[in-house]
Structure formats: structure tokens, C-alpha cells
Short mmCIF file of C-alpha atoms in Angstrom, two decimals:
data_model
loop_
_atom_site.label_atom_id
_atom_site.label_comp_id
_atom_site.label_asym_id
_atom_site.label_seq_id
_atom_site.Cartn_x
_atom_site.Cartn_y
_atom_site.Cartn_z
CA MET A 112 -81.04 9.11 6.92
CA GLY A 113 -81.82 8.72 3.23
CA LYS A 114 -80.85 12.32 2.53
CA VAL A 115 -77.51 12.07 4.27
CA VAL A 116 -75.93 9.56 1.88
CA PRO A 117 -76.29 11.66 -1.30
CA ILE A 118 -74.87 14.67 0.49
CA CYS A 119 -71.89 12.61 1.71
CA TRP A 120 -71.28 11.26 -1.78
CA LEU A 121 -71.49 14.77 -3.17
CA MET A 122 -68.83 15.89 -0.71
CA VAL A 123 -66.63 12.92 -1.65
CA LEU A 124 -66.94 13.73 -5.36
CA ILE A 125 -66.06 17.36 -4.73
CA LEU A 126 -62.99 16.31 -2.74
CA LEU A 127 -61.92 13.83 -5.40
CA PHE A 128 -62.18 16.35 -8.25
CA GLY A 129 -60.47 18.95 -6.09
CA CYS A 130 -57.53 16.60 -5.42
CA GLN A 131 -57.21 15.83 -9.12
CA GLN A 132 -56.96 19.52 -9.94
CA GLU A 133 -54.27 20.11 -7.32
CA ALA A 134 -52.20 17.02 -8.20
CA PRO A 135 -49.72 18.55 -10.70
CA ALA A 136 -48.57 21.22 -8.24
CA LYS A 137 -48.14 18.60 -5.51
CA VAL A 138 -45.97 16.32 -7.73
CA ASN A 139 -43.64 19.19 -8.53
CA SER A 140 -43.29 20.11 -4.89
CA VAL A 141 -42.24 16.72 -3.54
CA SER A 142 -39.19 14.55 -4.16
CA GLN A 143 -39.04 11.15 -5.81
CA THR A 144 -38.39 9.75 -2.36
CA ASP A 145 -41.84 10.85 -1.16
CA LEU A 146 -43.58 9.53 -4.25
CA LEU A 147 -41.65 6.22 -4.49
CA PRO A 148 -40.42 5.36 -1.01
CA HIS A 149 -39.43 1.81 -1.99
CA GLN A 150 -37.86 2.52 -5.37
CA VAL A 151 -34.42 0.93 -5.79
CA ILE A 152 -31.96 2.73 -8.05
CA LYS A 153 -29.11 0.57 -9.36
CA TRP A 154 -25.78 2.00 -10.47
CA ARG A 155 -22.60 0.43 -11.81
CA LEU A 156 -19.16 1.61 -10.71
CA ALA A 157 -16.03 0.49 -12.60
CA THR A 158 -12.56 0.97 -11.14
CA SER A 159 -9.05 1.23 -12.50
CA TRP A 160 -7.80 -1.21 -9.86
CA PRO A 161 -7.75 -4.97 -9.38
CA LYS A 162 -10.83 -6.20 -7.56
CA ASN A 163 -10.43 -5.89 -3.78
CA LEU A 164 -6.80 -4.69 -3.98
CA PRO A 165 -5.89 -3.38 -0.48
CA GLY A 166 -6.54 0.34 -0.27
CA LEU A 167 -7.38 1.28 -3.84
CA GLY A 168 -9.61 -1.69 -4.55
CA MET A 169 -11.39 -1.65 -1.21
CA ALA A 170 -12.26 2.07 -1.22
CA PRO A 171 -15.03 1.82 -3.84
CA GLU A 172 -16.37 -1.30 -2.12
CA ARG A 173 -16.66 0.56 1.18
CA PHE A 174 -18.19 3.52 -0.61
CA ALA A 175 -20.92 1.33 -2.10
CA GLN A 176 -21.61 -0.21 1.31
CA LEU A 177 -21.95 3.22 2.93
CA VAL A 178 -24.36 4.47 0.27
CA LYS A 179 -26.49 1.35 0.54
CA GLN A 180 -26.66 1.63 4.33
CA MET A 181 -27.38 5.37 4.41
CA SER A 182 -30.06 5.10 1.73
CA ASN A 183 -31.67 2.08 3.38
CA GLY A 184 -31.14 0.14 0.17
CA ARG A 185 -32.64 2.76 -2.16
CA LEU A 186 -29.35 3.28 -4.04
CA VAL A 187 -27.41 0.10 -4.76
CA ILE A 188 -24.01 0.48 -6.43
CA THR A 189 -22.30 -2.61 -7.85
CA VAL A 190 -18.52 -2.34 -8.04
CA TYR A 191 -16.50 -3.88 -10.88
CA GLY A 192 -12.72 -4.26 -10.86
CA ALA A 193 -10.43 -3.32 -13.71
CA GLY A 194 -11.23 -5.37 -16.79
CA GLU A 195 -14.54 -6.75 -15.58
CA LEU A 196 -16.70 -4.25 -17.46
CA MET A 197 -14.03 -2.33 -19.35
CA PRO A 198 -10.26 -1.80 -19.37
CA ALA A 199 -8.78 -0.02 -16.35
CA LEU A 200 -8.08 3.20 -18.23
CA SER A 201 -11.40 3.34 -20.10
CA VAL A 202 -13.52 4.20 -17.07
CA PHE A 203 -13.52 7.95 -17.69
CA ASP A 204 -15.03 7.44 -21.14
CA GLY A 205 -17.49 4.97 -19.65
CA VAL A 206 -18.79 7.58 -17.22
CA SER A 207 -18.70 10.39 -19.77
CA LYS A 208 -20.76 8.40 -22.29
CA GLY A 209 -23.17 7.12 -19.67
CA THR A 210 -22.19 3.48 -20.14
CA ILE A 211 -21.69 3.38 -16.38
CA GLU A 212 -22.84 5.82 -13.72
CA MET A 213 -19.62 5.96 -11.70
CA ALA A 214 -15.93 5.10 -11.65
CA HIS A 215 -13.04 5.18 -9.22
CA SER A 216 -9.68 6.14 -10.65
CA ALA A 217 -6.97 8.84 -10.66
CA SER A 218 -7.14 12.05 -12.64
CA TYR A 219 -3.60 12.03 -14.04
CA TYR A 220 -4.64 9.20 -16.36
CA TRP A 221 -6.73 11.68 -18.35
CA LYS A 222 -3.94 14.07 -19.37
CA GLY A 223 -4.70 13.28 -23.01
CA LYS A 224 -8.24 14.58 -22.55
CA ALA A 225 -7.46 17.58 -20.35
CA SER A 226 -3.89 18.25 -19.29
CA ALA A 227 -5.06 20.23 -16.25
CA ALA A 228 -6.69 17.09 -14.84
CA GLN A 229 -3.28 16.01 -13.56
CA PHE A 230 -3.31 18.58 -10.76
CA PHE A 231 -6.15 16.78 -9.01
CA SER A 232 -4.20 13.59 -8.40
CA SER A 233 -0.63 14.56 -7.56
CA ILE A 234 2.06 16.88 -8.85
CA PRO A 235 5.77 16.10 -8.41
CA PHE A 236 7.17 17.85 -5.33
CA GLY A 237 3.66 19.16 -4.69
CA LEU A 238 1.01 18.89 -2.01
CA THR A 239 0.72 16.14 0.59
CA ALA A 240 -2.62 14.47 1.33
CA GLN A 241 -3.50 16.92 4.10
CA GLN A 242 -2.45 19.90 1.99
CA MET A 243 -4.30 18.59 -1.06
CA ASN A 244 -7.56 18.20 0.86
CA ALA A 245 -7.24 21.76 2.14
CA TRP A 246 -6.71 23.15 -1.38
CA LEU A 247 -9.55 21.12 -2.88
CA HIS A 248 -12.20 21.82 -0.26
CA TYR A 249 -11.26 25.24 1.09
CA GLY A 250 -8.76 26.69 -1.39
CA GLY A 251 -10.76 26.71 -4.63
CA GLY A 252 -9.40 23.48 -6.07
CA MET A 253 -12.72 21.66 -6.24
CA ALA A 254 -14.36 24.35 -8.38
CA LEU A 255 -11.43 24.16 -10.80
CA TRP A 256 -11.69 20.37 -10.94
CA GLU A 257 -15.37 20.61 -11.82
CA GLU A 258 -14.54 23.17 -14.51
CA VAL A 259 -11.96 20.87 -16.09
CA TYR A 260 -14.42 17.95 -16.27
CA GLN A 261 -17.49 20.01 -17.22
CA PRO A 262 -17.10 19.50 -21.02
CA PHE A 263 -17.21 15.74 -20.50
CA GLY A 264 -20.41 15.66 -18.46
CA VAL A 265 -18.51 14.24 -15.49
CA LEU A 266 -18.74 15.31 -11.85
CA PRO A 267 -15.59 14.63 -9.76
CA LEU A 268 -15.38 13.97 -6.04
CA ALA A 269 -12.21 13.35 -4.03
CA GLY A 270 -12.15 9.62 -3.39
CA GLY A 271 -9.19 8.82 -1.17
CA ASN A 272 -5.46 9.37 -0.89
CA THR A 273 -2.54 6.96 -0.79
CA GLY A 274 -0.39 9.34 1.22
CA MET A 275 3.28 9.92 0.40
CA GLN A 276 4.40 7.25 -2.06
CA MET A 277 7.72 5.49 -2.50
CA GLY A 278 10.06 6.35 -5.35
CA GLY A 279 9.66 3.00 -7.06
CA TRP A 280 11.33 -0.31 -7.82
CA PHE A 281 14.54 -0.30 -9.89
CA ASN A 282 16.88 -2.89 -11.33
CA LYS A 283 19.78 -0.45 -11.49
CA VAL A 284 21.34 2.00 -9.06
CA ILE A 285 20.37 5.66 -9.52
CA ALA A 286 23.44 7.61 -8.42
CA THR A 287 23.26 10.62 -10.76
CA PRO A 288 20.61 12.26 -12.97
CA GLU A 289 22.34 10.70 -15.98
CA ASP A 290 21.31 7.25 -14.77
CA PHE A 291 17.76 7.98 -15.93
CA LYS A 292 18.84 8.14 -19.58
CA GLY A 293 17.18 5.37 -21.56
CA LEU A 294 15.49 3.95 -18.45
CA LYS A 295 12.02 2.59 -19.17
CA MET A 296 9.81 3.21 -16.16
CA ARG A 297 6.12 2.91 -15.44
CA LEU A 298 5.40 6.47 -14.35
CA PRO A 299 2.17 8.31 -15.28
CA GLY A 300 1.21 11.97 -15.38
CA ILE A 301 3.56 14.90 -15.02
CA GLY A 302 6.02 12.61 -13.26
CA GLY A 303 6.42 10.78 -16.55
CA GLU A 304 7.08 14.04 -18.37
CA VAL A 305 9.74 14.90 -15.77
CA LEU A 306 11.40 11.53 -16.35
CA LYS A 307 11.37 12.17 -20.09
CA LYS A 308 13.08 15.52 -19.48
CA LEU A 309 16.00 13.63 -17.94
CA GLY A 310 16.21 11.19 -20.83
CA GLY A 311 14.02 8.43 -19.43
CA VAL A 312 11.19 6.63 -21.19
CA PRO A 313 7.89 6.85 -19.27
CA VAL A 314 5.31 4.09 -19.67
CA ASP A 315 1.90 5.06 -18.30
CA ALA A 316 -0.43 2.48 -19.83
CA LEU A 317 0.36 -0.38 -17.44
CA ALA A 318 -2.16 -1.40 -14.79
CA GLY A 319 -1.12 -2.74 -11.40
CA ARG A 320 -1.39 -6.45 -12.21
CA GLU A 321 0.80 -5.98 -15.30
CA LEU A 322 3.82 -4.57 -13.45
CA TYR A 323 5.19 -7.86 -12.16
CA SER A 324 5.52 -9.48 -15.57
CA ALA A 325 6.74 -6.24 -17.16
CA LEU A 326 9.60 -6.03 -14.66
CA GLN A 327 10.27 -9.75 -14.83
CA THR A 328 10.59 -9.81 -18.62
CA GLY A 329 12.57 -6.58 -18.85
CA ALA A 330 9.81 -4.77 -20.73
CA ILE A 331 10.44 -1.99 -18.22
CA ASP A 332 13.49 -1.29 -16.03
CA ALA A 333 11.64 0.31 -13.14
CA ALA A 334 8.13 0.87 -11.87
CA GLU A 335 6.24 2.76 -9.24
CA TRP A 336 2.77 1.82 -8.13
CA VAL A 337 1.95 3.23 -4.70
CA GLY A 338 4.00 2.06 -1.75
CA PRO A 339 4.55 -0.92 0.57
CA TYR A 340 0.85 -1.66 1.16
CA ASN A 341 0.15 -2.44 -2.51
CA ASP A 342 3.68 -3.22 -3.65
CA LEU A 343 3.90 -6.12 -1.22
CA SER A 344 0.65 -7.70 -2.42
CA LEU A 345 1.73 -7.28 -6.05
CA GLY A 346 5.02 -9.07 -5.30
CA LEU A 347 7.18 -6.38 -6.90
CA TYR A 348 10.02 -7.09 -4.47
CA GLN A 349 10.50 -10.42 -6.27
CA VAL A 350 11.36 -8.82 -9.63
CA ALA A 351 13.30 -5.66 -8.72
CA LYS A 352 16.47 -5.18 -6.68
CA TYR A 353 16.13 -1.71 -5.18
CA TYR A 354 13.28 0.16 -3.50
CA TYR A 355 13.89 3.91 -3.79
CA TYR A 356 12.53 6.81 -1.76
CA PRO A 357 11.07 9.40 -1.49
CA GLY A 358 8.12 9.44 -3.87
CA TRP A 359 9.00 12.81 -5.39
CA HIS A 360 6.49 12.23 -8.18
CA GLU A 361 3.45 11.68 -5.91
CA PRO A 362 3.72 13.26 -2.45
CA GLY A 363 0.00 12.78 -1.81
CA SER A 364 -2.02 11.08 -4.52
CA THR A 365 -5.72 11.88 -4.51
CA MET A 366 -8.06 9.32 -6.04
CA GLU A 367 -11.37 10.29 -7.59
CA PHE A 368 -14.96 9.23 -7.85
CA LEU A 369 -16.27 10.06 -11.33
CA ILE A 370 -20.03 10.48 -11.66
CA ASN A 371 -22.10 10.88 -14.78
CA LYS A 372 -23.73 14.30 -14.27
CA GLN A 373 -27.02 13.32 -15.91
CA ALA A 374 -27.36 10.26 -13.67
CA PHE A 375 -26.47 12.31 -10.61
CA SER A 376 -29.00 15.02 -11.46
CA ALA A 377 -31.72 12.37 -11.73
CA LEU A 378 -31.20 11.29 -8.12
CA PRO A 379 -33.40 12.72 -5.37
CA GLU A 380 -31.59 15.41 -3.40
CA ASP A 381 -31.18 13.25 -0.31
CA LEU A 382 -29.44 10.52 -2.34
CA GLN A 383 -27.20 13.10 -3.97
CA MET A 384 -26.12 14.22 -0.52
CA MET A 385 -25.54 10.64 0.59
CA VAL A 386 -23.22 10.06 -2.38
CA LYS A 387 -21.22 13.17 -1.50
CA VAL A 388 -21.03 12.35 2.19
CA ALA A 389 -19.97 8.76 1.50
CA ALA A 390 -17.24 9.97 -0.87
CA SER A 391 -15.99 12.40 1.78
CA ALA A 392 -15.86 9.61 4.35
CA ILE A 393 -13.93 7.33 1.99
CA ASN A 394 -11.54 10.16 1.13
CA GLN A 395 -10.34 10.12 4.74
CA ASP A 396 -10.81 6.39 5.30
CA MET A 397 -8.47 5.45 2.46
CA LEU A 398 -5.72 7.70 3.80
CA ASP A 399 -6.04 6.12 7.24
CA ASP A 400 -6.01 2.64 5.71
CA TYR A 401 -2.92 3.38 3.63
CA THR A 402 -0.99 5.01 6.45
CA GLN A 403 -1.34 1.99 8.71
CA GLY A 404 -1.04 -0.44 5.80
CA HIS A 405 2.23 1.09 4.59
CA ILE A 406 3.73 0.87 8.07
CA ALA A 407 2.92 -2.81 8.47
CA ALA A 408 3.89 -3.78 4.91
CA MET A 409 7.25 -1.99 5.13
CA ASP A 410 8.10 -4.06 8.20
CA VAL A 411 7.42 -7.21 6.18
CA LEU A 412 9.47 -6.03 3.19
CA LEU A 413 12.44 -5.15 5.39
CA ASN A 414 12.34 -7.97 7.92
CA GLU A 415 11.06 -10.91 5.89
CA HIS A 416 12.15 -10.14 2.34
CA ASN A 417 15.34 -8.15 3.02
CA VAL A 418 14.47 -5.48 0.48
CA GLN A 419 17.26 -3.02 -0.28
CA VAL A 420 15.91 0.47 0.39
CA LYS A 421 17.83 3.37 -1.14
CA ALA A 422 17.43 7.16 -1.08
CA PHE A 423 17.65 9.25 -4.22
CA PRO A 424 20.80 11.40 -3.90
CA TYR A 425 20.40 15.17 -3.53
CA SER A 426 21.75 15.80 -7.05
CA VAL A 427 19.02 13.53 -8.47
CA MET A 428 16.29 15.20 -6.46
CA ARG A 429 17.47 18.67 -7.51
CA ALA A 430 17.51 17.67 -11.19
CA LEU A 431 14.01 16.19 -10.89
CA LYS A 432 12.68 19.34 -9.20
CA ASN A 433 14.17 21.61 -11.87
CA ALA A 434 12.69 19.39 -14.58
CA ARG A 435 9.28 19.59 -12.87
CA ASP A 436 9.32 23.38 -13.02
CA ASP A 437 10.28 23.31 -16.70
CA VAL A 438 7.49 20.85 -17.54
CA LEU A 439 4.83 22.87 -15.71
CA ASN A 440 5.87 26.16 -17.30
CA HIS A 441 6.02 24.64 -20.77
CA GLU A 442 2.52 23.17 -20.48
CA ALA A 443 1.10 26.38 -19.01
CA ALA A 444 2.39 28.39 -21.96
CA LYS A 445 0.27 26.40 -24.42
CA ASP A 446 -2.85 25.58 -22.37
CA PRO A 447 -4.83 28.44 -20.73
CA LEU A 448 -6.87 26.12 -18.50
CA PHE A 449 -3.72 24.33 -17.33
CA ASN A 450 -2.20 27.73 -16.54
CA LYS A 451 -5.31 28.77 -14.60
CA VAL A 452 -5.16 25.69 -12.39
CA LEU A 453 -1.37 25.96 -12.07
CA GLU A 454 -1.60 29.51 -10.72
CA SER A 455 -4.03 28.42 -8.00
CA TYR A 456 -2.06 25.30 -7.16
CA ILE A 457 1.36 26.99 -6.98
CA ALA A 458 0.05 29.90 -4.90
CA ASN A 459 -1.38 27.42 -2.43
CA GLU A 460 1.75 25.27 -2.55
CA LYS A 461 4.01 28.19 -1.60
CA SER A 462 1.78 29.31 1.27
CA VAL A 463 1.18 25.88 2.73
CA LYS A 464 4.84 24.84 2.57
CA ARG A 465 5.86 28.03 4.33
CA TYR A 466 3.37 27.26 7.09
CA PHE A 467 4.44 23.62 7.34
CA SER A 468 8.07 24.70 7.68
CA TYR A 469 7.04 26.13 11.07
CA THR A 470 4.98 23.08 12.08
CA GLU A 471 5.23 19.47 10.82
CA ASP A 472 8.51 19.96 8.96
CA ALA A 473 10.18 21.63 11.92
CA LEU A 474 9.16 18.82 14.26
CA SER A 475 10.32 16.17 11.78
CA GLN A 476 13.69 17.87 11.45
CA PHE A 477 14.10 17.90 15.23
CA GLU A 478 13.37 14.17 15.38
CA ILE A 479 15.94 13.51 12.63
CA ASP A 480 18.54 15.55 14.51
CA GLU A 481 17.73 13.59 17.69
CA GLN A 482 18.43 10.31 15.89
CA HIS A 483 21.64 11.58 14.35
CA PRO A 484 23.20 14.04 16.81
CA GLN A 485 26.38 15.76 15.66
#
């Protein structure tokens, strides 16, 4: 028996040295998850919305919950409302600089950084939520979005949609295109440029919680935020006389998750996939939430607060549409990347609207005719 022990120890030493020699190759071949199964990665996500605002504010909260559940607590994302970590419209810079790992916002706020970014939220008279998702995920839009944000070190993901918006709250009647002259209105993105074309004064630096006081004090004459679901909770019906429709400026407003590319690349592959899957789930969940929320909130606005709902006249809508085309063509002539995205967007817009004229639009027209038979 005395000879067996040295032989066993010799075998153990050989195995130990052998394992040490093979270790580097093994580390490179496995993920961080295998090496550190209990490691907790903590991220911060800042939003452009008031904390827990219905729809917009709840989407990033639900996203963080999904990621935590799917990762079994390995990736914990803390959500901060507008102003808690940084101003509402500073979140893009926060992600780009690596101050925070993520943000939830809307791409048309970044027109000063990259004009083409506006296509990935909503374009006046453009794509609805369903049509926008199709273009982004199966029509080449997502690759263009990534190209636009690439210089900033930011990875975008679609992060929800408000659906068709309302035209906004006004303290004067809009009967003709001339009624926009001199009108100060909170209206971001290309919609604001369209308003300017008709003589209006767009204001795009106001966050949601600032709209009430701005309307109340007369700092602005009109404002749009989203639609009944949020407008009711913000109390805008208390400080404006007329609620106009349709939301020509935002027919289907896509929200975005912004991710610092360096932070994302440092995640194990399974956590990267969880982030993408959770964003995809929230992209649909927000639309569902808003659709039902708008329906219920509109009933309250009409039945409990007697809000005066008005339609933009045809002449106004035609003038706005013509101004939209002028704005897009003008911007495309001076910005090659904007023109590149515009060509893809418009080609898709023409095709999808032709198809919808045979489907959803045709059915909607029949239902309108049924309600108002000649």
C-alpha cells in the first residue's frame, strides 16, 4: 500500500499541471455566465417621462421587471424618471457618454444631433404603429436606425408605440391654415417644422409636466402630448378649450430604448438576447396599453369633463400635408443620410398605404358609411 500513495499523488500533480496549461483556452471558450453564475450586473435607465406616467412611464418599468425575471436577477436595471438623474432631453447624451447604460425616449428629440433620427419616431401623415413595426423589423428600417446612431456609440431598439395621437389642445379655433400664424405650440420634430411652414411657432423643449402651466400662463397657445390616456392624467383639459383631431403629426409614435454599445457588448450573449426580447415585448405591450387606455380616457374626457372635440377642416389638413412634403424634400436636399432614410421610408409608405386601402381603410370607410348613410 505504501507504493500506491506516491503514484496517486503523481497522477494528481500531472492532472493539476495539465489543467493549468489548458485553462486559458477554456476561459475563452465559455461565457461570463458559466464562470460567474451569481454575478449581478447593475444598470441605470433614465427616461424622458415623468416617473410612472401611464403608458410612457410604465413601459421602462415593465421592461426592467422582465429583464430581471428572465435573467433570474443577474441583470438589474434601475429606472429613473425625467429629472431624477438628468433632464428629460439629456438622456441621449447620457447614454452616448456612458453616464448611464440605457434610456427610454423618442428619437425625434435628437434632430439637432442627426436629422434622420426623426424618422424612427413618427413622421407627419406617415406610418401607423403596425406599419412602422413592419418597416423597422422587416423593411430595412432597423438597420438604418442603427446606422444613424452608430457615430454616437448608441444602440437603438423599438420600445413601444402610443398609437395614433390626437391633434392637440388649443385655446383658439383652427378653421383655416391661416389660423396657425403666430400660434405658439408645443410640437417637436418634423411636425414642428411643418407648423413653422404655416407661420406657427413650434416649441419642442417642454416636457410633459410643464405643459399644464405653459398653457395656463399663456406661454404657449396650444400643445400636443400624446392622447387621452396621458392628456387626462396631465389635466390638460383644464387649461385648453378645444381638443383637435386627428394627430396628423404623429400617426404612430415609436418610442426607443437607447443602449450604450460598450455596455451592451460587455454583457454575456444570453443577457444581450434577454434585453432584446424584453424590448420587443414592451414594444407591443405599450401599444396594447395605450389603445385600451385611450378608449377609457376619452370616455372620461367626453362624459365627465365635457371636452369640446373638433376635427381639423380638410383645407387645414391639405395645407399641413403639402407643408410636410416641402419640409422633407428641403431637408433631404442638404443631408445625404436624411435622404437615404427618406427614400426607404417613403417607398414603404406608398406600398403599405396602397395595401391598407384594400384592407383596414376600406373596412373603416364602410363602417363610416353605415353610420352616416346617404
